[in-house]
Amino acid sequence: MAWLTAGEGYEITLEDGRVVARRAGGRQLKSLPKALRDDPEVDRLRRLSEWLDRHTASCLAQVDTWMVSSLPVPTELIARVWPDEAWQSALRDMAVVGDDPDEVGFLRDVSADGELRLVDLDGETVRIAPRTVTLPHPVLLPDLEDVRDFAAELGITQRVEQIHRATWTRADDAHRKEATEVRDYAGGKFASRFGLAARATSLGYRVSGGYATCKVRDGGRVGEASVWIGEPYWEGESETGGLSWHDEDGRAIRLTEVGPVAWSEGMRMAAALYAGRTIEEGGNA
């Protein structure tokens, strides 16, 4: 960002999200001079910085939504937002699938004519321009471990957790046909229900009534995974309960009918809540 004139004999700019100053044409100062702290230009830059932070968070959240839902994203849309640094940072190095679901590549660039430039798993740079692409949830990626190994070789770092996202798969014969609840992560004790609810919200999950919840889209079906965390306003100790899934009408879904993405995301939430439990001295972590 360019240096802007502010006050008498000063220039200001944004650096790593904060306002910095220098004497006109001189070296950058270690701190913002008192004379500039209430300057209108400084205030405008601060508000711009706050907006940029919100914009960056919004871009990351949207890309995360595309990935978790594995919904088709118009290639034209990706090309249109790519010049924006916040969008580019969120999208760069995401694993992308075009018309062939078995052909995975990492998004490195977008050409001026709207083609996506990917590095495939053979290390080759390829260009694709399908009408839509998907940023698949990792549980849907074929040969996920190979994808992770190749990403490590390339030194790929993703702003949105995709290929290194923790995943769970459901064993076909692990549950009774009529079962609707998993208790693998039940019984995690917390000093208070408030602390458990606070952990849920800090992890990005919604707390509704006595449950921590997350919406999941799997194969075109929208549902919700929920973990019991205790009665609202309960002031005593609390513990995590069972994990279950419900459809849009609130009906419980049998475990054998839960899709792979919904299963993985629900188990991920339950495990993350359970990980914050109180560990008694001499107990198992």
mmCIF file of C-alpha atoms in Angstrom:
data_model
loop_
_atom_site.group_PDB
_atom_site.id
_atom_site.type_symbol
_atom_site.label_atom_id
_atom_site.label_comp_id
_atom_site.label_asym_id
_atom_site.label_seq_id
_atom_site.Cartn_x
_atom_site.Cartn_y
_atom_site.Cartn_z
ATOM 1 C CA MET A 1 0.000 0.000 0.000
ATOM 2 C CA ALA A 2 1.241 3.507 -0.835
ATOM 3 C CA TRP A 3 2.239 6.060 1.781
ATOM 4 C CA LEU A 4 -0.423 8.710 2.486
ATOM 5 C CA THR A 5 0.102 12.233 3.765
ATOM 6 C CA ALA A 6 -1.119 12.796 7.327
ATOM 7 C CA GLY A 7 -0.638 15.610 9.832
ATOM 8 C CA GLU A 8 2.237 17.997 9.388
ATOM 9 C CA GLY A 9 5.239 16.375 7.771
ATOM 10 C CA TYR A 10 4.179 12.744 8.234
ATOM 11 C CA GLU A 11 3.147 9.876 5.984
ATOM 12 C CA ILE A 12 1.214 6.776 7.014
ATOM 13 C CA THR A 13 0.411 3.361 5.600
ATOM 14 C CA LEU A 14 -0.831 -0.068 6.669
ATOM 15 C CA GLU A 15 1.701 -2.757 7.511
ATOM 16 C CA ASP A 16 0.554 -6.185 8.706
ATOM 17 C CA GLY A 17 -2.815 -4.736 9.638
ATOM 18 C CA ARG A 18 -1.573 -1.797 11.711
ATOM 19 C CA VAL A 19 -0.999 1.869 10.956
ATOM 20 C CA VAL A 20 2.672 2.870 10.755
ATOM 21 C CA ALA A 21 4.190 6.289 10.142
ATOM 22 C CA ARG A 22 7.325 7.983 8.886
ATOM 23 C CA ARG A 23 8.598 11.471 8.420
ATOM 24 C CA ALA A 24 7.810 12.575 4.869
ATOM 25 C CA GLY A 25 10.270 10.691 2.693
ATOM 26 C CA GLY A 26 12.195 9.456 5.740
ATOM 27 C CA ARG A 27 12.563 6.243 7.709
ATOM 28 C CA GLN A 28 9.660 4.434 9.304
ATOM 29 C CA LEU A 29 9.100 5.367 12.957
ATOM 30 C CA LYS A 30 9.002 2.735 15.700
ATOM 31 C CA SER A 31 5.623 3.929 16.962
ATOM 32 C CA LEU A 32 2.814 6.219 15.900
ATOM 33 C CA PRO A 33 3.524 9.826 17.015
ATOM 34 C CA LYS A 34 1.060 11.393 19.459
ATOM 35 C CA ALA A 35 0.329 14.088 16.904
ATOM 36 C CA LEU A 36 -1.191 11.467 14.588
ATOM 37 C CA ARG A 37 -3.183 9.329 16.996
ATOM 38 C CA ASP A 38 -6.405 11.295 16.490
ATOM 39 C CA ASP A 39 -5.716 12.266 12.898
ATOM 40 C CA PRO A 40 -8.687 11.612 10.551
ATOM 41 C CA GLU A 41 -6.448 9.849 8.015
ATOM 42 C CA VAL A 42 -5.166 7.492 10.706
ATOM 43 C CA ASP A 43 -8.741 6.757 11.763
ATOM 44 C CA ARG A 44 -9.693 6.000 8.156
ATOM 45 C CA LEU A 45 -6.772 3.599 7.805
ATOM 46 C CA ARG A 46 -7.711 1.839 11.035
ATOM 47 C CA ARG A 47 -11.265 1.371 9.810
ATOM 48 C CA LEU A 48 -9.930 0.111 6.484
ATOM 49 C CA SER A 49 -7.746 -2.395 8.343
ATOM 50 C CA GLU A 50 -10.759 -3.631 10.316
ATOM 51 C CA TRP A 51 -12.757 -4.014 7.104
ATOM 52 C CA LEU A 52 -9.913 -5.920 5.457
ATOM 53 C CA ASP A 53 -9.793 -8.291 8.440
ATOM 54 C CA ARG A 54 -13.534 -8.915 8.148
ATOM 55 C CA HIS A 55 -13.227 -9.395 4.391
ATOM 56 C CA THR A 56 -10.391 -11.900 4.804
ATOM 57 C CA ALA A 57 -12.383 -13.841 7.402
ATOM 58 C CA SER A 58 -15.423 -13.817 5.108
ATOM 59 C CA CYS A 59 -13.412 -15.196 2.171
ATOM 60 C CA LEU A 60 -11.935 -17.972 4.306
ATOM 61 C CA ALA A 61 -15.380 -18.864 5.665
ATOM 62 C CA GLN A 62 -16.874 -19.023 2.167
ATOM 63 C CA VAL A 63 -14.107 -21.256 0.812
ATOM 64 C CA ASP A 64 -14.492 -23.479 3.877
ATOM 65 C CA THR A 65 -18.230 -23.727 3.155
ATOM 66 C CA TRP A 66 -17.553 -24.680 -0.470
ATOM 67 C CA MET A 67 -15.129 -27.351 0.685
ATOM 68 C CA VAL A 68 -17.243 -28.852 3.465
ATOM 69 C CA SER A 69 -20.329 -28.943 1.238
ATOM 70 C CA SER A 70 -18.363 -30.078 -1.857
ATOM 71 C CA LEU A 71 -20.780 -27.998 -3.915
ATOM 72 C CA PRO A 72 -19.887 -27.126 -7.532
ATOM 73 C CA VAL A 73 -18.305 -23.681 -7.792
ATOM 74 C CA PRO A 74 -18.431 -21.829 -11.140
ATOM 75 C CA THR A 75 -14.953 -21.545 -12.624
ATOM 76 C CA GLU A 76 -15.886 -18.073 -13.833
ATOM 77 C CA LEU A 77 -16.535 -17.014 -10.236
ATOM 78 C CA ILE A 78 -13.098 -18.207 -9.099
ATOM 79 C CA ALA A 79 -11.490 -16.326 -11.987
ATOM 80 C CA ARG A 80 -13.424 -13.185 -11.109
ATOM 81 C CA VAL A 81 -12.419 -13.097 -7.434
ATOM 82 C CA TRP A 82 -8.830 -14.308 -7.911
ATOM 83 C CA PRO A 83 -7.264 -10.809 -8.313
ATOM 84 C CA ASP A 84 -8.490 -9.967 -4.792
ATOM 85 C CA GLU A 85 -5.613 -10.821 -2.423
ATOM 86 C CA ALA A 86 -7.933 -12.099 0.310
ATOM 87 C CA TRP A 87 -9.748 -14.452 -2.059
ATOM 88 C CA GLN A 88 -6.502 -15.557 -3.668
ATOM 89 C CA SER A 89 -4.959 -16.357 -0.290
ATOM 90 C CA ALA A 90 -8.003 -18.431 0.680
ATOM 91 C CA LEU A 91 -8.153 -20.328 -2.627
ATOM 92 C CA ARG A 92 -4.484 -20.864 -3.427
ATOM 93 C CA ASP A 93 -3.306 -24.479 -3.071
ATOM 94 C CA MET A 94 -6.779 -25.842 -2.448
ATOM 95 C CA ALA A 95 -7.264 -29.305 -3.932
ATOM 96 C CA VAL A 96 -9.589 -28.918 -6.910
ATOM 97 C CA VAL A 97 -11.476 -31.431 -9.032
ATOM 98 C CA GLY A 98 -12.845 -30.629 -12.475
ATOM 99 C CA ASP A 99 -14.866 -32.817 -14.824
ATOM 100 C CA ASP A 100 -12.935 -35.973 -13.916
ATOM 101 C CA PRO A 101 -13.494 -36.757 -10.205
ATOM 102 C CA ASP A 102 -10.316 -38.857 -10.118
ATOM 103 C CA GLU A 103 -8.084 -36.037 -11.386
ATOM 104 C CA VAL A 104 -7.033 -33.913 -8.411
ATOM 105 C CA GLY A 105 -4.813 -30.850 -8.631
ATOM 106 C CA PHE A 106 -3.706 -27.987 -6.408
ATOM 107 C CA LEU A 107 -4.834 -24.538 -7.519
ATOM 108 C CA ARG A 108 -1.779 -22.340 -8.084
ATOM 109 C CA ASP A 109 -2.984 -19.584 -10.395
ATOM 110 C CA VAL A 110 -5.747 -18.337 -12.673
ATOM 111 C CA SER A 111 -4.895 -17.086 -16.162
ATOM 112 C CA ALA A 112 -6.177 -13.855 -17.658
ATOM 113 C CA ASP A 113 -8.621 -15.799 -19.839
ATOM 114 C CA GLY A 114 -10.119 -17.632 -16.852
ATOM 115 C CA GLU A 115 -8.280 -20.965 -16.987
ATOM 116 C CA LEU A 116 -7.323 -22.562 -13.685
ATOM 117 C CA ARG A 117 -3.680 -23.585 -13.412
ATOM 118 C CA LEU A 118 -3.225 -26.671 -11.271
ATOM 119 C CA VAL A 119 -0.346 -28.884 -10.241
ATOM 120 C CA ASP A 120 -1.540 -32.469 -10.538
ATOM 121 C CA LEU A 121 -0.317 -35.428 -8.502
ATOM 122 C CA ASP A 122 2.307 -36.200 -11.157
ATOM 123 C CA GLY A 123 3.860 -32.797 -10.553
ATOM 124 C CA GLU A 124 2.705 -31.503 -13.930
ATOM 125 C CA THR A 125 1.149 -28.080 -14.429
ATOM 126 C CA VAL A 126 -2.197 -28.426 -16.164
ATOM 127 C CA ARG A 127 -4.832 -25.936 -17.237
ATOM 128 C CA ILE A 128 -8.520 -26.633 -16.924
ATOM 129 C CA ALA A 129 -11.595 -24.566 -17.708
ATOM 130 C CA PRO A 130 -14.680 -26.659 -16.899
ATOM 131 C CA ARG A 131 -17.942 -24.871 -16.217
ATOM 132 C CA THR A 132 -17.675 -25.744 -12.522
ATOM 133 C CA VAL A 133 -15.135 -27.276 -10.158
ATOM 134 C CA THR A 134 -15.388 -28.680 -6.660
ATOM 135 C CA LEU A 135 -13.114 -28.199 -3.679
ATOM 136 C CA PRO A 136 -13.803 -31.670 -2.281
ATOM 137 C CA HIS A 137 -14.019 -32.538 1.371
ATOM 138 C CA PRO A 138 -10.940 -34.675 2.147
ATOM 139 C CA VAL A 139 -13.032 -37.720 3.027
ATOM 140 C CA LEU A 140 -14.135 -37.732 -0.630
ATOM 141 C CA LEU A 141 -10.618 -37.485 -2.064
ATOM 142 C CA PRO A 142 -9.320 -40.722 -3.571
ATOM 143 C CA ASP A 143 -5.930 -41.782 -2.176
ATOM 144 C CA LEU A 144 -5.968 -39.066 0.487
ATOM 145 C CA GLU A 145 -2.659 -40.173 2.003
ATOM 146 C CA ASP A 146 -0.954 -39.891 -1.394
ATOM 147 C CA VAL A 147 -2.422 -36.406 -1.794
ATOM 148 C CA ARG A 148 -1.066 -35.428 1.629
ATOM 149 C CA ASP A 149 2.382 -36.833 0.884
ATOM 150 C CA PHE A 150 2.566 -34.981 -2.420
ATOM 151 C CA ALA A 151 1.434 -31.742 -0.773
ATOM 152 C CA ALA A 152 4.216 -32.131 1.787
ATOM 153 C CA GLU A 153 6.770 -32.567 -1.004
ATOM 154 C CA LEU A 154 5.542 -29.360 -2.648
ATOM 155 C CA GLY A 155 5.530 -27.489 0.660
ATOM 156 C CA ILE A 156 1.863 -26.636 0.222
ATOM 157 C CA THR A 157 0.216 -24.673 3.012
ATOM 158 C CA GLN A 158 -3.534 -24.161 2.916
ATOM 159 C CA ARG A 159 -5.301 -21.258 4.614
ATOM 160 C CA VAL A 160 -8.484 -23.339 4.694
ATOM 161 C CA GLU A 161 -7.995 -26.706 6.361
ATOM 162 C CA GLN A 162 -8.717 -29.277 3.667
ATOM 163 C CA ILE A 163 -6.221 -32.044 2.970
ATOM 164 C CA HIS A 164 -4.944 -32.153 6.554
ATOM 165 C CA ARG A 165 -8.411 -31.857 8.052
ATOM 166 C CA ALA A 166 -9.072 -34.673 10.516
ATOM 167 C CA THR A 167 -11.442 -37.210 8.968
ATOM 168 C CA TRP A 168 -13.492 -40.140 10.217
ATOM 169 C CA THR A 169 -15.041 -42.935 8.191
ATOM 170 C CA ARG A 170 -17.944 -45.091 9.272
ATOM 171 C CA ALA A 171 -17.452 -48.835 9.364
ATOM 172 C CA ASP A 172 -20.429 -50.419 7.612
ATOM 173 C CA ASP A 173 -20.924 -53.121 10.234
ATOM 174 C CA ALA A 174 -20.062 -51.128 13.369
ATOM 175 C CA HIS A 175 -23.600 -50.133 14.386
ATOM 176 C CA ARG A 176 -27.026 -51.665 14.668
ATOM 177 C CA LYS A 177 -29.308 -50.887 11.752
ATOM 178 C CA GLU A 178 -31.719 -48.871 13.906
ATOM 179 C CA ALA A 179 -29.044 -46.974 15.905
ATOM 180 C CA THR A 180 -29.161 -43.160 15.755
ATOM 181 C CA GLU A 181 -26.466 -42.147 18.260
ATOM 182 C CA VAL A 182 -22.682 -42.457 18.602
ATOM 183 C CA ARG A 183 -21.111 -42.311 22.059
ATOM 184 C CA ASP A 184 -17.418 -42.565 21.172
ATOM 185 C CA TYR A 185 -16.817 -39.085 22.603
ATOM 186 C CA ALA A 186 -19.474 -39.026 25.316
ATOM 187 C CA GLY A 187 -18.554 -38.601 28.966
ATOM 188 C CA GLY A 188 -15.998 -35.811 28.611
ATOM 189 C CA LYS A 189 -16.275 -33.930 31.910
ATOM 190 C CA PHE A 190 -16.129 -30.138 32.158
ATOM 191 C CA ALA A 191 -16.096 -27.925 35.238
ATOM 192 C CA SER A 192 -19.216 -26.149 34.013
ATOM 193 C CA ARG A 193 -21.765 -26.221 31.250
ATOM 194 C CA PHE A 194 -20.736 -22.647 30.443
ATOM 195 C CA GLY A 195 -17.152 -23.786 29.830
ATOM 196 C CA LEU A 196 -18.308 -26.570 27.516
ATOM 197 C CA ALA A 197 -20.588 -24.199 25.593
ATOM 198 C CA ALA A 198 -17.786 -21.639 25.354
ATOM 199 C CA ARG A 199 -15.496 -24.291 23.897
ATOM 200 C CA ALA A 200 -18.118 -25.144 21.291
ATOM 201 C CA THR A 201 -18.537 -21.533 20.168
ATOM 202 C CA SER A 202 -14.777 -20.918 20.158
ATOM 203 C CA LEU A 203 -14.433 -23.849 17.755
ATOM 204 C CA GLY A 204 -17.018 -22.272 15.455
ATOM 205 C CA TYR A 205 -19.993 -24.440 16.383
ATOM 206 C CA ARG A 206 -23.466 -23.174 17.176
ATOM 207 C CA VAL A 207 -25.000 -23.759 20.590
ATOM 208 C CA SER A 208 -28.758 -24.251 20.510
ATOM 209 C CA GLY A 209 -30.609 -25.301 23.628
ATOM 210 C CA GLY A 210 -28.683 -28.162 25.165
ATOM 211 C CA TYR A 211 -26.699 -29.010 22.041
ATOM 212 C CA ALA A 212 -23.609 -27.992 20.112
ATOM 213 C CA THR A 213 -24.488 -28.271 16.444
ATOM 214 C CA CYS A 214 -23.044 -27.986 12.956
ATOM 215 C CA LYS A 215 -24.891 -27.952 9.655
ATOM 216 C CA VAL A 216 -23.702 -30.486 7.113
ATOM 217 C CA ARG A 217 -24.447 -30.960 3.437
ATOM 218 C CA ASP A 218 -23.811 -34.394 2.024
ATOM 219 C CA GLY A 219 -24.756 -35.595 -1.433
ATOM 220 C CA GLY A 220 -27.306 -32.821 -1.861
ATOM 221 C CA ARG A 221 -28.964 -33.519 1.497
ATOM 222 C CA VAL A 222 -28.745 -30.897 4.242
ATOM 223 C CA GLY A 223 -28.761 -31.987 7.853
ATOM 224 C CA GLU A 224 -27.370 -31.189 11.263
ATOM 225 C CA ALA A 225 -25.003 -33.005 13.588
ATOM 226 C CA SER A 226 -25.502 -32.361 17.292
ATOM 227 C CA VAL A 227 -23.766 -33.236 20.557
ATOM 228 C CA TRP A 228 -25.529 -32.950 23.909
ATOM 229 C CA ILE A 229 -23.672 -30.518 26.194
ATOM 230 C CA GLY A 230 -26.163 -30.089 29.039
ATOM 231 C CA GLU A 231 -29.194 -28.059 30.020
ATOM 232 C CA PRO A 232 -28.909 -24.302 29.435
ATOM 233 C CA TYR A 233 -28.245 -22.266 32.595
ATOM 234 C CA TRP A 234 -27.032 -25.354 34.460
ATOM 235 C CA GLU A 235 -24.311 -24.103 36.797
ATOM 236 C CA GLY A 236 -22.780 -27.384 37.905
ATOM 237 C CA GLU A 237 -20.391 -29.762 36.177
ATOM 238 C CA SER A 238 -21.319 -30.928 32.709
ATOM 239 C CA GLU A 239 -20.177 -33.556 30.253
ATOM 240 C CA THR A 240 -20.430 -34.324 26.578
ATOM 241 C CA GLY A 241 -23.265 -36.586 25.525
ATOM 242 C CA GLY A 242 -24.004 -38.611 22.433
ATOM 243 C CA LEU A 243 -23.629 -37.481 18.831
ATOM 244 C CA SER A 244 -26.581 -37.741 16.468
ATOM 245 C CA TRP A 245 -27.692 -36.449 13.084
ATOM 246 C CA HIS A 246 -31.041 -34.992 12.030
ATOM 247 C CA ASP A 247 -32.566 -34.021 8.710
ATOM 248 C CA GLU A 248 -34.013 -30.606 7.863
ATOM 249 C CA ASP A 249 -37.310 -31.565 9.494
ATOM 250 C CA GLY A 250 -35.608 -32.565 12.739
ATOM 251 C CA ARG A 251 -36.018 -36.313 12.241
ATOM 252 C CA ALA A 252 -33.194 -38.506 13.531
ATOM 253 C CA ILE A 253 -31.102 -40.143 10.807
ATOM 254 C CA ARG A 254 -30.008 -43.731 11.288
ATOM 255 C CA LEU A 255 -26.245 -44.096 11.527
ATOM 256 C CA THR A 256 -26.250 -46.457 8.562
ATOM 257 C CA GLU A 257 -27.800 -43.662 6.462
ATOM 258 C CA VAL A 258 -25.402 -40.867 7.451
ATOM 259 C CA GLY A 259 -23.271 -39.818 4.475
ATOM 260 C CA PRO A 260 -19.450 -39.765 4.571
ATOM 261 C CA VAL A 261 -19.058 -35.980 4.874
ATOM 262 C CA ALA A 262 -21.790 -35.636 7.500
ATOM 263 C CA TRP A 263 -20.272 -38.510 9.471
ATOM 264 C CA SER A 264 -16.763 -37.075 9.344
ATOM 265 C CA GLU A 265 -17.813 -33.534 10.279
ATOM 266 C CA GLY A 266 -20.038 -34.725 13.122
ATOM 267 C CA MET A 267 -17.291 -36.912 14.569
ATOM 268 C CA ARG A 268 -14.812 -34.063 14.139
ATOM 269 C CA MET A 269 -17.041 -31.798 16.230
ATOM 270 C CA ALA A 270 -17.576 -34.436 18.916
ATOM 271 C CA ALA A 271 -13.840 -35.190 19.120
ATOM 272 C CA ALA A 272 -12.933 -31.486 19.320
ATOM 273 C CA LEU A 273 -15.356 -30.918 22.195
ATOM 274 C CA TYR A 274 -14.171 -34.035 24.019
ATOM 275 C CA ALA A 275 -10.526 -32.978 23.672
ATOM 276 C CA GLY A 276 -11.150 -30.039 26.020
ATOM 277 C CA ARG A 277 -12.384 -32.207 28.889
ATOM 278 C CA THR A 278 -10.933 -32.146 32.387
ATOM 279 C CA ILE A 279 -8.278 -34.826 32.785
ATOM 280 C CA GLU A 280 -8.124 -36.115 36.328
ATOM 281 C CA GLU A 281 -4.678 -36.683 37.781
ATOM 282 C CA GLY A 282 -3.563 -40.170 36.871
ATOM 283 C CA GLY A 283 -6.344 -40.462 34.271
ATOM 284 C CA ASN A 284 -6.006 -41.213 30.580
ATOM 285 C CA ALA A 285 -5.586 -38.257 28.229
#
